[in-house]
mmCIF file with all atom_site columns, C-alpha atoms in Angstrom:
data_model
loop_
_atom_site.group_PDB
_atom_site.id
_atom_site.type_symbol
_atom_site.label_atom_id
_atom_site.label_alt_id
_atom_site.label_comp_id
_atom_site.label_asym_id
_atom_site.label_entity_id
_atom_site.label_seq_id
_atom_site.pdbx_PDB_ins_code
_atom_site.Cartn_x
_atom_site.Cartn_y
_atom_site.Cartn_z
_atom_site.occupancy
_atom_site.B_iso_or_equiv
_atom_site.pdbx_formal_charge
_atom_site.auth_seq_id
_atom_site.auth_comp_id
_atom_site.auth_asym_id
_atom_site.auth_atom_id
_atom_site.pdbx_PDB_model_num
ATOM 1   C CA . UNK A 1 1   ? 0.076   0.061   -0.024 1.00 83.00 ? 16  UNK A CA 1
ATOM 2   C CA . UNK A 1 2   ? 1.114   3.546   -0.685 1.00 89.00 ? 17  UNK A CA 1
ATOM 3   C CA . UNK A 1 3   ? 1.509   6.263   1.958  1.00 89.00 ? 18  UNK A CA 1
ATOM 4   C CA . UNK A 1 4   ? -0.903  8.143   -0.354 1.00 90.00 ? 19  UNK A CA 1
ATOM 5   C CA . UNK A 1 5   ? -3.624  5.226   0.316  1.00 91.00 ? 20  UNK A CA 1
ATOM 6   C CA . UNK A 1 6   ? -2.588  4.746   3.487  1.00 90.00 ? 21  UNK A CA 1
ATOM 7   C CA . UNK A 1 7   ? -3.238  8.480   4.761  1.00 90.00 ? 22  UNK A CA 1
ATOM 8   C CA . UNK A 1 8   ? -6.302  8.501   2.777  1.00 92.00 ? 23  UNK A CA 1
ATOM 9   C CA . UNK A 1 9   ? -7.587  5.178   4.835  1.00 93.00 ? 24  UNK A CA 1
ATOM 10  C CA . UNK A 1 10  ? -6.435  6.360   8.178  1.00 91.00 ? 25  UNK A CA 1
ATOM 11  C CA . UNK A 1 11  ? -8.139  9.543   8.045  1.00 92.00 ? 26  UNK A CA 1
ATOM 12  C CA . UNK A 1 12  ? -11.514 7.903   6.512  1.00 94.00 ? 27  UNK A CA 1
ATOM 13  C CA . UNK A 1 13  ? -11.107 5.498   9.760  1.00 93.00 ? 28  UNK A CA 1
ATOM 14  C CA . UNK A 1 14  ? -10.179 7.892   12.249 1.00 92.00 ? 29  UNK A CA 1
ATOM 15  C CA . UNK A 1 15  ? -13.605 9.883   11.286 1.00 93.00 ? 30  UNK A CA 1
ATOM 16  C CA . UNK A 1 16  ? -15.454 7.100   11.537 1.00 95.00 ? 31  UNK A CA 1
ATOM 17  C CA . UNK A 1 17  ? -14.405 5.811   14.709 1.00 92.00 ? 32  UNK A CA 1
ATOM 18  C CA . UNK A 1 18  ? -14.621 9.515   16.446 1.00 90.00 ? 33  UNK A CA 1
ATOM 19  C CA . UNK A 1 19  ? -18.152 9.512   14.928 1.00 92.00 ? 34  UNK A CA 1
ATOM 20  C CA . UNK A 1 20  ? -19.175 6.249   16.194 1.00 92.00 ? 35  UNK A CA 1
ATOM 21  C CA . UNK A 1 21  ? -17.540 6.796   19.604 1.00 88.00 ? 36  UNK A CA 1
ATOM 22  C CA . UNK A 1 22  ? -19.593 10.184  19.880 1.00 88.00 ? 37  UNK A CA 1
ATOM 23  C CA . UNK A 1 23  ? -22.900 8.459   19.096 1.00 89.00 ? 38  UNK A CA 1
ATOM 24  C CA . UNK A 1 24  ? -22.112 5.902   21.717 1.00 87.00 ? 39  UNK A CA 1
ATOM 25  C CA . UNK A 1 25  ? -21.190 8.735   24.169 1.00 87.00 ? 40  UNK A CA 1
ATOM 26  C CA . UNK A 1 26  ? -24.339 10.931  22.855 1.00 87.00 ? 41  UNK A CA 1
ATOM 27  C CA . UNK A 1 27  ? -26.981 8.263   23.904 1.00 83.00 ? 42  UNK A CA 1
ATOM 28  C CA . UNK A 1 28  ? -25.785 8.512   27.681 1.00 84.00 ? 43  UNK A CA 1
ATOM 29  C CA . UNK A 1 29  ? -25.489 11.996  27.706 1.00 88.00 ? 44  UNK A CA 1
ATOM 30  C CA . UNK A 1 30  ? -28.707 13.049  26.441 1.00 87.00 ? 45  UNK A CA 1
ATOM 31  C CA . UNK A 1 31  ? -30.630 11.415  29.684 1.00 87.00 ? 46  UNK A CA 1
ATOM 32  C CA . UNK A 1 32  ? -28.592 13.879  31.740 1.00 90.00 ? 47  UNK A CA 1
ATOM 33  C CA . UNK A 1 33  ? -28.689 16.805  29.355 1.00 91.00 ? 48  UNK A CA 1
ATOM 34  C CA . UNK A 1 34  ? -24.882 16.711  28.524 1.00 94.00 ? 49  UNK A CA 1
ATOM 35  C CA . UNK A 1 35  ? -22.852 17.383  25.662 1.00 92.00 ? 50  UNK A CA 1
ATOM 36  C CA . UNK A 1 36  ? -20.108 15.031  24.681 1.00 90.00 ? 51  UNK A CA 1
ATOM 37  C CA . UNK A 1 37  ? -17.521 17.635  25.773 1.00 90.00 ? 52  UNK A CA 1
ATOM 38  C CA . UNK A 1 38  ? -19.068 18.057  29.296 1.00 93.00 ? 53  UNK A CA 1
ATOM 39  C CA . UNK A 1 39  ? -19.296 14.013  29.938 1.00 93.00 ? 54  UNK A CA 1
ATOM 40  C CA . UNK A 1 40  ? -15.931 13.767  28.747 1.00 91.00 ? 55  UNK A CA 1
ATOM 41  C CA . UNK A 1 41  ? -14.368 16.607  31.404 1.00 93.00 ? 56  UNK A CA 1
ATOM 42  C CA . UNK A 1 42  ? -16.699 14.649  34.209 1.00 95.00 ? 57  UNK A CA 1
ATOM 43  C CA . UNK A 1 43  ? -15.113 11.159  33.547 1.00 92.00 ? 58  UNK A CA 1
ATOM 44  C CA . UNK A 1 44  ? -12.067 12.819  33.290 1.00 92.00 ? 59  UNK A CA 1
ATOM 45  C CA . UNK A 1 45  ? -12.568 14.184  36.822 1.00 94.00 ? 60  UNK A CA 1
ATOM 46  C CA . UNK A 1 46  ? -13.823 10.989  37.779 1.00 94.00 ? 61  UNK A CA 1
ATOM 47  C CA . UNK A 1 47  ? -10.536 9.172   37.001 1.00 90.00 ? 62  UNK A CA 1
ATOM 48  C CA . UNK A 1 48  ? -8.284  11.816  38.274 1.00 86.00 ? 63  UNK A CA 1
ATOM 49  C CA . UNK A 1 49  ? -10.381 13.501  41.083 1.00 82.00 ? 64  UNK A CA 1
ATOM 50  C CA . UNK A 1 50  ? -8.652  16.861  40.663 1.00 85.00 ? 65  UNK A CA 1
ATOM 51  C CA . UNK A 1 51  ? -7.895  18.599  37.287 1.00 89.00 ? 66  UNK A CA 1
ATOM 52  C CA . UNK A 1 52  ? -6.836  22.349  36.432 1.00 88.00 ? 67  UNK A CA 1
ATOM 53  C CA . UNK A 1 53  ? -8.480  23.988  33.605 1.00 89.00 ? 68  UNK A CA 1
ATOM 54  C CA . UNK A 1 54  ? -5.275  23.861  31.805 1.00 88.00 ? 69  UNK A CA 1
ATOM 55  C CA . UNK A 1 55  ? -4.472  19.750  32.488 1.00 91.00 ? 70  UNK A CA 1
ATOM 56  C CA . UNK A 1 56  ? -8.262  19.259  31.159 1.00 90.00 ? 71  UNK A CA 1
ATOM 57  C CA . UNK A 1 57  ? -7.832  21.388  28.120 1.00 88.00 ? 72  UNK A CA 1
ATOM 58  C CA . UNK A 1 58  ? -4.144  19.344  27.602 1.00 88.00 ? 73  UNK A CA 1
ATOM 59  C CA . UNK A 1 59  ? -6.095  15.788  28.144 1.00 89.00 ? 74  UNK A CA 1
ATOM 60  C CA . UNK A 1 60  ? -9.293  16.436  25.665 1.00 88.00 ? 75  UNK A CA 1
ATOM 61  C CA . UNK A 1 61  ? -7.154  18.723  23.425 1.00 85.00 ? 76  UNK A CA 1
ATOM 62  C CA . UNK A 1 62  ? -9.302  21.940  23.876 1.00 84.00 ? 77  UNK A CA 1
ATOM 63  C CA . UNK A 1 63  ? -8.269  25.420  24.273 1.00 83.00 ? 78  UNK A CA 1
ATOM 64  C CA . UNK A 1 64  ? -8.423  26.512  28.199 1.00 75.00 ? 79  UNK A CA 1
ATOM 65  C CA . UNK A 1 65  ? -10.738 29.347  27.172 1.00 81.00 ? 80  UNK A CA 1
ATOM 66  C CA . UNK A 1 66  ? -13.475 26.737  25.830 1.00 87.00 ? 81  UNK A CA 1
ATOM 67  C CA . UNK A 1 67  ? -12.725 24.237  28.886 1.00 89.00 ? 82  UNK A CA 1
ATOM 68  C CA . UNK A 1 68  ? -13.163 26.886  31.195 1.00 90.00 ? 83  UNK A CA 1
ATOM 69  C CA . UNK A 1 69  ? -16.534 28.090  29.767 1.00 92.00 ? 84  UNK A CA 1
ATOM 70  C CA . UNK A 1 70  ? -17.762 24.424  29.872 1.00 92.00 ? 85  UNK A CA 1
ATOM 71  C CA . UNK A 1 71  ? -16.589 23.995  33.381 1.00 93.00 ? 86  UNK A CA 1
ATOM 72  C CA . UNK A 1 72  ? -18.485 27.067  34.505 1.00 94.00 ? 87  UNK A CA 1
ATOM 73  C CA . UNK A 1 73  ? -21.737 25.393  32.781 1.00 95.00 ? 88  UNK A CA 1
ATOM 74  C CA . UNK A 1 74  ? -20.600 22.283  34.437 1.00 96.00 ? 89  UNK A CA 1
ATOM 75  C CA . UNK A 1 75  ? -20.755 24.325  37.919 1.00 95.00 ? 90  UNK A CA 1
ATOM 76  C CA . UNK A 1 76  ? -23.513 25.981  37.553 1.00 96.00 ? 91  UNK A CA 1
ATOM 77  C CA . UNK A 1 77  ? -25.891 22.314  36.856 1.00 95.00 ? 92  UNK A CA 1
ATOM 78  C CA . UNK A 1 78  ? -24.043 21.698  40.259 1.00 96.00 ? 93  UNK A CA 1
ATOM 79  C CA . UNK A 1 79  ? -21.626 18.831  38.902 1.00 96.00 ? 94  UNK A CA 1
ATOM 80  C CA . UNK A 1 80  ? -18.467 20.345  39.374 1.00 96.00 ? 95  UNK A CA 1
ATOM 81  C CA . UNK A 1 81  ? -16.710 23.070  41.861 1.00 94.00 ? 96  UNK A CA 1
ATOM 82  C CA . UNK A 1 82  ? -14.107 25.493  40.431 1.00 92.00 ? 97  UNK A CA 1
ATOM 83  C CA . UNK A 1 83  ? -11.624 26.765  43.145 1.00 90.00 ? 98  UNK A CA 1
ATOM 84  C CA . UNK A 1 84  ? -8.474  28.887  43.169 1.00 89.00 ? 99  UNK A CA 1
ATOM 85  C CA . UNK A 1 85  ? -5.190  27.131  43.999 1.00 79.00 ? 100 UNK A CA 1
ATOM 86  C CA . UNK A 1 86  ? -3.976  28.163  47.108 1.00 82.00 ? 101 UNK A CA 1
ATOM 87  C CA . UNK A 1 87  ? -0.418  28.457  45.661 1.00 84.00 ? 102 UNK A CA 1
ATOM 88  C CA . UNK A 1 88  ? -1.159  30.508  42.540 1.00 83.00 ? 103 UNK A CA 1
ATOM 89  C CA . UNK A 1 89  ? -4.462  31.867  41.901 1.00 82.00 ? 104 UNK A CA 1
ATOM 90  C CA . UNK A 1 90  ? -4.477  32.093  38.234 1.00 86.00 ? 105 UNK A CA 1
ATOM 91  C CA . UNK A 1 91  ? -4.873  28.350  38.421 1.00 85.00 ? 106 UNK A CA 1
ATOM 92  C CA . UNK A 1 92  ? -8.380  27.215  38.273 1.00 87.00 ? 107 UNK A CA 1
ATOM 93  C CA . UNK A 1 93  ? -8.734  23.740  40.271 1.00 90.00 ? 108 UNK A CA 1
ATOM 94  C CA . UNK A 1 94  ? -11.869 21.468  38.996 1.00 93.00 ? 109 UNK A CA 1
ATOM 95  C CA . UNK A 1 95  ? -13.402 18.801  41.124 1.00 93.00 ? 110 UNK A CA 1
ATOM 96  C CA . UNK A 1 96  ? -16.308 16.908  40.839 1.00 95.00 ? 111 UNK A CA 1
ATOM 97  C CA . UNK A 1 97  ? -19.215 17.297  43.021 1.00 95.00 ? 112 UNK A CA 1
ATOM 98  C CA . UNK A 1 98  ? -21.330 14.530  44.442 1.00 96.00 ? 113 UNK A CA 1
ATOM 99  C CA . UNK A 1 99  ? -24.356 14.947  41.861 1.00 96.00 ? 114 UNK A CA 1
ATOM 100 C CA . UNK A 1 100 ? -21.191 14.957  39.259 1.00 95.00 ? 115 UNK A CA 1
ATOM 101 C CA . UNK A 1 101 ? -19.478 11.797  40.714 1.00 95.00 ? 116 UNK A CA 1
ATOM 102 C CA . UNK A 1 102 ? -22.997 9.985   40.558 1.00 95.00 ? 117 UNK A CA 1
ATOM 103 C CA . UNK A 1 103 ? -24.013 10.874  36.955 1.00 95.00 ? 118 UNK A CA 1
ATOM 104 C CA . UNK A 1 104 ? -20.794 9.649   35.773 1.00 94.00 ? 119 UNK A CA 1
ATOM 105 C CA . UNK A 1 105 ? -20.712 6.543   38.237 1.00 94.00 ? 120 UNK A CA 1
ATOM 106 C CA . UNK A 1 106 ? -24.424 5.884   36.458 1.00 93.00 ? 121 UNK A CA 1
ATOM 107 C CA . UNK A 1 107 ? -23.078 6.376   32.889 1.00 91.00 ? 122 UNK A CA 1
ATOM 108 C CA . UNK A 1 108 ? -19.763 4.532   33.357 1.00 91.00 ? 123 UNK A CA 1
ATOM 109 C CA . UNK A 1 109 ? -22.057 1.539   34.390 1.00 92.00 ? 124 UNK A CA 1
ATOM 110 C CA . UNK A 1 110 ? -24.450 2.029   31.454 1.00 90.00 ? 125 UNK A CA 1
ATOM 111 C CA . UNK A 1 111 ? -21.545 2.347   29.129 1.00 89.00 ? 126 UNK A CA 1
ATOM 112 C CA . UNK A 1 112 ? -19.631 -0.833  30.714 1.00 90.00 ? 127 UNK A CA 1
ATOM 113 C CA . UNK A 1 113 ? -23.100 -3.064  30.075 1.00 90.00 ? 128 UNK A CA 1
ATOM 114 C CA . UNK A 1 114 ? -23.415 -2.242  26.570 1.00 87.00 ? 129 UNK A CA 1
ATOM 115 C CA . UNK A 1 115 ? -19.473 -2.331  26.021 1.00 86.00 ? 130 UNK A CA 1
ATOM 116 C CA . UNK A 1 116 ? -19.747 -6.134  27.589 1.00 88.00 ? 131 UNK A CA 1
ATOM 117 C CA . UNK A 1 117 ? -22.580 -7.092  25.918 1.00 86.00 ? 132 UNK A CA 1
ATOM 118 C CA . UNK A 1 118 ? -20.826 -6.755  22.272 1.00 83.00 ? 133 UNK A CA 1
ATOM 119 C CA . UNK A 1 119 ? -17.255 -7.650  23.598 1.00 83.00 ? 134 UNK A CA 1
ATOM 120 C CA . UNK A 1 120 ? -18.277 -11.101 25.111 1.00 85.00 ? 135 UNK A CA 1
ATOM 121 C CA . UNK A 1 121 ? -18.969 -11.935 21.262 1.00 84.00 ? 136 UNK A CA 1
ATOM 122 C CA . UNK A 1 122 ? -15.453 -11.861 20.380 1.00 85.00 ? 137 UNK A CA 1
ATOM 123 C CA . UNK A 1 123 ? -12.661 -13.957 21.354 1.00 86.00 ? 138 UNK A CA 1
ATOM 124 C CA . UNK A 1 124 ? -10.252 -13.102 24.290 1.00 81.00 ? 139 UNK A CA 1
ATOM 125 C CA . UNK A 1 125 ? -7.263  -12.576 21.980 1.00 87.00 ? 140 UNK A CA 1
ATOM 126 C CA . UNK A 1 126 ? -9.029  -9.623  19.955 1.00 87.00 ? 141 UNK A CA 1
ATOM 127 C CA . UNK A 1 127 ? -8.964  -6.998  22.936 1.00 85.00 ? 142 UNK A CA 1
ATOM 128 C CA . UNK A 1 128 ? -5.389  -7.351  22.931 1.00 88.00 ? 143 UNK A CA 1
ATOM 129 C CA . UNK A 1 129 ? -5.280  -6.817  19.258 1.00 93.00 ? 144 UNK A CA 1
ATOM 130 C CA . UNK A 1 130 ? -6.677  -3.962  19.409 1.00 90.00 ? 145 UNK A CA 1
ATOM 131 C CA . UNK A 1 131 ? -5.412  -2.507  21.709 1.00 92.00 ? 146 UNK A CA 1
ATOM 132 C CA . UNK A 1 132 ? -1.976  -3.819  20.158 1.00 94.00 ? 147 UNK A CA 1
ATOM 133 C CA . UNK A 1 133 ? -2.893  -1.633  16.665 1.00 93.00 ? 148 UNK A CA 1
ATOM 134 C CA . UNK A 1 134 ? -4.043  0.996   18.990 1.00 93.00 ? 149 UNK A CA 1
ATOM 135 C CA . UNK A 1 135 ? -0.437  1.240   20.691 1.00 95.00 ? 150 UNK A CA 1
ATOM 136 C CA . UNK A 1 136 ? 1.138   0.948   16.871 1.00 94.00 ? 151 UNK A CA 1
ATOM 137 C CA . UNK A 1 137 ? -0.805  3.974   15.528 1.00 92.00 ? 152 UNK A CA 1
ATOM 138 C CA . UNK A 1 138 ? -0.247  6.084   18.466 1.00 92.00 ? 153 UNK A CA 1
ATOM 139 C CA . UNK A 1 139 ? 3.633   5.282   18.270 1.00 94.00 ? 154 UNK A CA 1
ATOM 140 C CA . UNK A 1 140 ? 3.715   5.983   14.553 1.00 91.00 ? 155 UNK A CA 1
ATOM 141 C CA . UNK A 1 141 ? 1.265   9.362   15.187 1.00 90.00 ? 156 UNK A CA 1
ATOM 142 C CA . UNK A 1 142 ? 4.016   10.354  18.061 1.00 92.00 ? 157 UNK A CA 1
ATOM 143 C CA . UNK A 1 143 ? 7.010   10.062  15.407 1.00 92.00 ? 158 UNK A CA 1
ATOM 144 C CA . UNK A 1 144 ? 5.005   11.726  12.785 1.00 90.00 ? 159 UNK A CA 1
ATOM 145 C CA . UNK A 1 145 ? 4.284   14.778  15.494 1.00 89.00 ? 160 UNK A CA 1
ATOM 146 C CA . UNK A 1 146 ? 7.965   14.422  16.639 1.00 91.00 ? 161 UNK A CA 1
ATOM 147 C CA . UNK A 1 147 ? 9.218   16.213  13.169 1.00 85.00 ? 162 UNK A CA 1
ATOM 148 C CA . UNK A 1 148 ? 9.919   19.319  13.089 1.00 75.00 ? 163 UNK A CA 1
#
């Protein structure tokens, strides 16, 4: 396969994977009145407990101003708390509230059930194959991005 063909197939499948993962997440977001971005922020906070606006932006590849605005909306919904770092007041810390944590747990359990239902149909080695290919793809993209 030549590079141009690989690039075109790569871009097509990345788009399809992104579209499908958004559709899966949307089905859980709608019941709580959340956008995909809001749900992803809540999930990251659930995994790591405390984030800064900057670390959320880096992890989600979203500009800090957009993350900040989204976190303000989540705070108004009672799902996150925002506070200034005592050592550096320029830094805004974001944590889940009890309600935010409850919603993420419900979404996470429902997503696990849905995924498990379909993953159980696959042989165990399929999981390892998928992860192996994703790691290889990520290493390739790291090398491409490292080039000046």
